[in-house]
């Protein structure tokens, strides 16, 4: 029998206060509301237990949440059913799933997921394919590659644990490298802010597909 993934094991505690929809997530949600409207079709890439998608459901026409963890998706579906939300579809899938149609989304959310991508250039290329012209890519990404003394001390155990498989593969983005990975796919950055999540810098970026 296939063993549970790390994310499957974390799913049952994901909605614990301070883990999901923590203070910084709420700040990010407030900053993104202005980009949603009643006609928006939204993809929540790496949706976990669906907290963000559920939070925005009444602001948009349709939302789709995808995650590679079957347990996360199970919890997300249960939460949507309990709230009788009908305009969200949660699916176990990767960003490369063929069921995701090209230029079929007005907004793509990628909150705390880009640093976990195996190939960020491929992921950003795929996001560009999925967004309609003029669509918005909204992301919040831990930037563990900032050259500070605190980051250096923090990154040593993270790097070692990632290399031996206890933690997942992690990209050590700097804020400039992260911004470049987005603009390289013909996006225009319209918001770029560093949000302090002690001791990590989380970079909040809104970009429009040109």
Tab-separated table of C-alpha atoms in Angstrom:
chain	number	residue	atom	x	y	z
A	1	UNK	CA	0.000	0.000	0.000
A	2	UNK	CA	1.325	3.450	-0.889
A	3	UNK	CA	2.522	5.399	2.160
A	4	UNK	CA	1.112	8.814	2.972
A	5	UNK	CA	3.021	11.798	1.686
A	6	UNK	CA	4.312	14.446	4.083
A	7	UNK	CA	1.473	16.740	2.937
A	8	UNK	CA	-1.137	14.029	3.531
A	9	UNK	CA	0.153	13.660	7.095
A	10	UNK	CA	0.013	17.413	7.667
A	11	UNK	CA	-3.524	17.790	6.284
A	12	UNK	CA	-5.418	16.977	9.484
A	13	UNK	CA	-3.681	19.784	11.384
A	14	UNK	CA	-3.467	22.264	8.503
A	15	UNK	CA	-6.415	24.346	9.706
A	16	UNK	CA	-4.982	24.799	13.183
A	17	UNK	CA	-4.950	28.523	14.064
A	18	UNK	CA	-1.680	30.042	12.936
A	19	UNK	CA	-1.006	27.370	10.296
A	20	UNK	CA	-3.709	28.066	7.714
A	21	UNK	CA	-5.111	31.566	7.235
A	22	UNK	CA	-2.658	33.016	9.717
A	23	UNK	CA	-2.139	36.731	10.185
A	24	UNK	CA	-0.070	37.080	7.023
A	25	UNK	CA	-2.582	35.090	4.923
A	26	UNK	CA	-5.340	37.435	6.062
A	27	UNK	CA	-3.215	40.443	5.064
A	28	UNK	CA	-2.634	38.894	1.644
A	29	UNK	CA	-6.354	38.213	1.194
A	30	UNK	CA	-7.151	41.851	1.957
A	31	UNK	CA	-4.596	42.964	-0.645
A	32	UNK	CA	-5.980	40.658	-3.351
A	33	UNK	CA	-9.718	41.370	-3.011
A	34	UNK	CA	-9.573	44.291	-5.436
A	35	UNK	CA	-8.571	41.937	-8.266
A	36	UNK	CA	-11.656	39.702	-7.948
A	37	UNK	CA	-15.040	40.415	-9.482
A	38	UNK	CA	-18.291	38.561	-10.062
A	39	UNK	CA	-17.099	37.294	-13.452
A	40	UNK	CA	-13.669	36.019	-12.360
A	41	UNK	CA	-12.635	32.403	-12.909
A	42	UNK	CA	-9.859	31.627	-10.434
A	43	UNK	CA	-7.322	28.823	-10.031
A	44	UNK	CA	-5.860	28.266	-6.556
A	45	UNK	CA	-2.617	26.410	-7.269
A	46	UNK	CA	-1.493	24.449	-4.211
A	47	UNK	CA	-4.821	25.025	-2.457
A	48	UNK	CA	-4.112	22.760	0.561
A	49	UNK	CA	-7.372	22.407	2.541
A	50	UNK	CA	-9.091	25.064	0.458
A	51	UNK	CA	-9.232	27.904	2.999
A	52	UNK	CA	-8.333	30.624	0.485
A	53	UNK	CA	-10.646	29.370	-2.275
A	54	UNK	CA	-13.511	29.097	0.205
A	55	UNK	CA	-12.781	32.612	1.489
A	56	UNK	CA	-13.084	34.136	-1.999
A	57	UNK	CA	-15.973	31.971	-3.281
A	58	UNK	CA	-18.628	34.655	-2.881
A	59	UNK	CA	-16.465	37.230	-4.721
A	60	UNK	CA	-15.974	35.275	-7.965
A	61	UNK	CA	-17.897	33.353	-10.592
A	62	UNK	CA	-15.975	30.116	-10.233
A	63	UNK	CA	-12.908	28.810	-8.403
A	64	UNK	CA	-10.852	25.681	-8.871
A	65	UNK	CA	-8.415	24.420	-6.270
A	66	UNK	CA	-5.680	21.928	-7.082
A	67	UNK	CA	-3.208	20.169	-4.817
A	68	UNK	CA	-1.079	17.039	-5.084
A	69	UNK	CA	-2.197	15.807	-1.643
A	70	UNK	CA	-5.332	13.670	-1.726
A	71	UNK	CA	-5.899	14.284	1.997
A	72	UNK	CA	-5.721	18.069	1.562
A	73	UNK	CA	-8.288	17.825	-1.241
A	74	UNK	CA	-10.488	15.548	0.876
A	75	UNK	CA	-10.591	18.150	3.666
A	76	UNK	CA	-11.166	20.978	1.159
A	77	UNK	CA	-14.167	19.211	-0.384
A	78	UNK	CA	-15.618	18.485	3.036
A	79	UNK	CA	-15.330	22.133	4.093
A	80	UNK	CA	-16.979	23.353	0.875
A	81	UNK	CA	-19.814	20.823	1.281
A	82	UNK	CA	-20.380	21.860	4.913
A	83	UNK	CA	-20.707	25.490	3.796
A	84	UNK	CA	-22.867	24.507	0.804
A	85	UNK	CA	-20.508	26.288	-1.606
A	86	UNK	CA	-21.322	25.279	-5.166
A	87	UNK	CA	-18.894	27.317	-7.299
A	88	UNK	CA	-15.665	25.599	-6.205
A	89	UNK	CA	-14.145	22.445	-7.663
A	90	UNK	CA	-11.299	20.820	-5.702
A	91	UNK	CA	-9.141	18.323	-7.586
A	92	UNK	CA	-6.013	16.294	-6.837
A	93	UNK	CA	-3.797	17.500	-9.670
A	94	UNK	CA	-0.564	19.222	-10.616
A	95	UNK	CA	-0.350	22.527	-12.469
A	96	UNK	CA	0.406	20.499	-15.617
A	97	UNK	CA	-2.840	18.509	-15.505
A	98	UNK	CA	-4.408	18.347	-18.979
A	99	UNK	CA	-7.847	19.146	-17.571
A	100	UNK	CA	-6.656	22.719	-17.043
A	101	UNK	CA	-7.430	24.501	-20.284
A	102	UNK	CA	-5.122	27.070	-21.817
A	103	UNK	CA	-6.182	30.683	-21.262
A	104	UNK	CA	-9.109	29.527	-19.120
A	105	UNK	CA	-8.433	31.532	-15.932
A	106	UNK	CA	-8.668	35.220	-15.112
A	107	UNK	CA	-6.640	34.908	-11.910
A	108	UNK	CA	-4.160	32.311	-10.668
A	109	UNK	CA	-3.200	32.245	-6.991
A	110	UNK	CA	0.082	30.678	-5.910
A	111	UNK	CA	0.401	31.212	-2.183
A	112	UNK	CA	3.423	29.601	-0.486
A	113	UNK	CA	3.934	27.128	-3.346
A	114	UNK	CA	6.466	28.448	-5.895
A	115	UNK	CA	9.470	27.699	-3.660
A	116	UNK	CA	8.390	24.036	-3.651
A	117	UNK	CA	8.356	23.668	-7.451
A	118	UNK	CA	10.811	21.207	-8.991
A	119	UNK	CA	11.305	23.564	-11.957
A	120	UNK	CA	10.060	27.099	-11.362
A	121	UNK	CA	10.631	28.141	-15.002
A	122	UNK	CA	8.386	25.329	-16.261
A	123	UNK	CA	5.747	26.169	-13.670
A	124	UNK	CA	5.750	29.861	-14.584
A	125	UNK	CA	5.539	28.959	-18.270
A	126	UNK	CA	2.521	26.771	-17.546
A	127	UNK	CA	0.869	29.525	-15.482
A	128	UNK	CA	1.333	31.897	-18.419
A	129	UNK	CA	-0.396	29.330	-20.675
A	130	UNK	CA	-3.365	28.976	-18.325
A	131	UNK	CA	-4.016	32.692	-17.836
A	132	UNK	CA	-6.043	34.739	-20.270
A	133	UNK	CA	-4.354	37.829	-21.754
A	134	UNK	CA	-4.536	40.558	-19.140
A	135	UNK	CA	-5.092	38.008	-16.368
A	136	UNK	CA	-3.501	38.333	-12.945
A	137	UNK	CA	-0.949	36.086	-11.267
A	138	UNK	CA	-0.975	36.630	-7.500
A	139	UNK	CA	1.718	34.984	-5.408
A	140	UNK	CA	3.237	35.016	-1.949
A	141	UNK	CA	6.557	33.186	-1.722
A	142	UNK	CA	9.041	32.649	1.110
A	143	UNK	CA	12.371	34.078	-0.034
A	144	UNK	CA	14.942	31.965	1.768
A	145	UNK	CA	17.773	33.107	-0.491
A	146	UNK	CA	18.087	36.627	0.880
A	147	UNK	CA	21.698	37.300	1.881
A	148	UNK	CA	21.268	38.084	5.541
A	149	UNK	CA	22.958	36.521	8.542
A	150	UNK	CA	19.635	35.287	9.945
A	151	UNK	CA	18.719	33.707	6.593
A	152	UNK	CA	22.128	32.014	6.433
A	153	UNK	CA	21.671	30.426	9.875
A	154	UNK	CA	18.095	29.397	9.087
A	155	UNK	CA	18.945	27.921	5.696
A	156	UNK	CA	21.577	25.460	6.911
A	157	UNK	CA	19.129	23.038	8.635
A	158	UNK	CA	16.480	23.589	5.927
A	159	UNK	CA	19.008	22.762	3.183
A	160	UNK	CA	20.233	19.641	4.989
A	161	UNK	CA	16.729	18.339	5.796
A	162	UNK	CA	15.623	18.976	2.216
A	163	UNK	CA	18.637	17.107	0.817
A	164	UNK	CA	17.929	13.982	2.879
A	165	UNK	CA	14.220	14.008	2.054
A	166	UNK	CA	12.752	14.953	5.431
A	167	UNK	CA	11.645	18.274	3.933
A	168	UNK	CA	10.495	18.621	0.298
A	169	UNK	CA	12.642	20.118	-2.438
A	170	UNK	CA	12.945	23.860	-1.766
A	171	UNK	CA	14.070	26.698	-4.037
A	172	UNK	CA	16.037	29.342	-2.135
A	173	UNK	CA	14.649	32.389	-3.917
A	174	UNK	CA	15.960	35.882	-3.416
A	175	UNK	CA	13.377	38.586	-4.049
A	176	UNK	CA	15.167	39.633	-7.254
A	177	UNK	CA	15.421	36.048	-8.546
A	178	UNK	CA	11.742	35.477	-7.824
A	179	UNK	CA	10.718	38.646	-9.664
A	180	UNK	CA	12.888	37.673	-12.646
A	181	UNK	CA	11.309	34.204	-12.825
A	182	UNK	CA	7.932	35.922	-13.254
A	183	UNK	CA	8.876	38.697	-15.691
A	184	UNK	CA	10.773	36.189	-17.865
A	185	UNK	CA	7.359	34.749	-18.848
A	186	UNK	CA	6.027	38.052	-20.210
A	187	UNK	CA	4.380	39.213	-17.006
A	188	UNK	CA	4.358	42.817	-15.878
A	189	UNK	CA	4.721	43.160	-12.118
A	190	UNK	CA	2.238	45.703	-10.754
A	191	UNK	CA	2.681	45.040	-7.029
A	192	UNK	CA	5.797	43.821	-5.250
A	193	UNK	CA	6.055	43.939	-1.475
A	194	UNK	CA	8.160	42.139	1.110
A	195	UNK	CA	6.026	40.941	3.995
A	196	UNK	CA	7.906	40.217	7.183
A	197	UNK	CA	7.192	36.778	8.630
A	198	UNK	CA	9.938	36.602	11.247
A	199	UNK	CA	12.563	35.380	10.537
A	200	UNK	CA	11.613	34.784	6.853
A	201	UNK	CA	10.851	37.340	4.163
A	202	UNK	CA	7.726	36.497	2.177
A	203	UNK	CA	7.479	38.243	-1.169
A	204	UNK	CA	3.991	39.262	-2.299
A	205	UNK	CA	3.747	39.853	-6.060
A	206	UNK	CA	0.865	40.671	-8.361
A	207	UNK	CA	1.671	40.423	-12.072
A	208	UNK	CA	-0.426	40.915	-15.181
A	209	UNK	CA	-0.026	38.701	-18.263
A	210	UNK	CA	0.921	40.970	-21.169
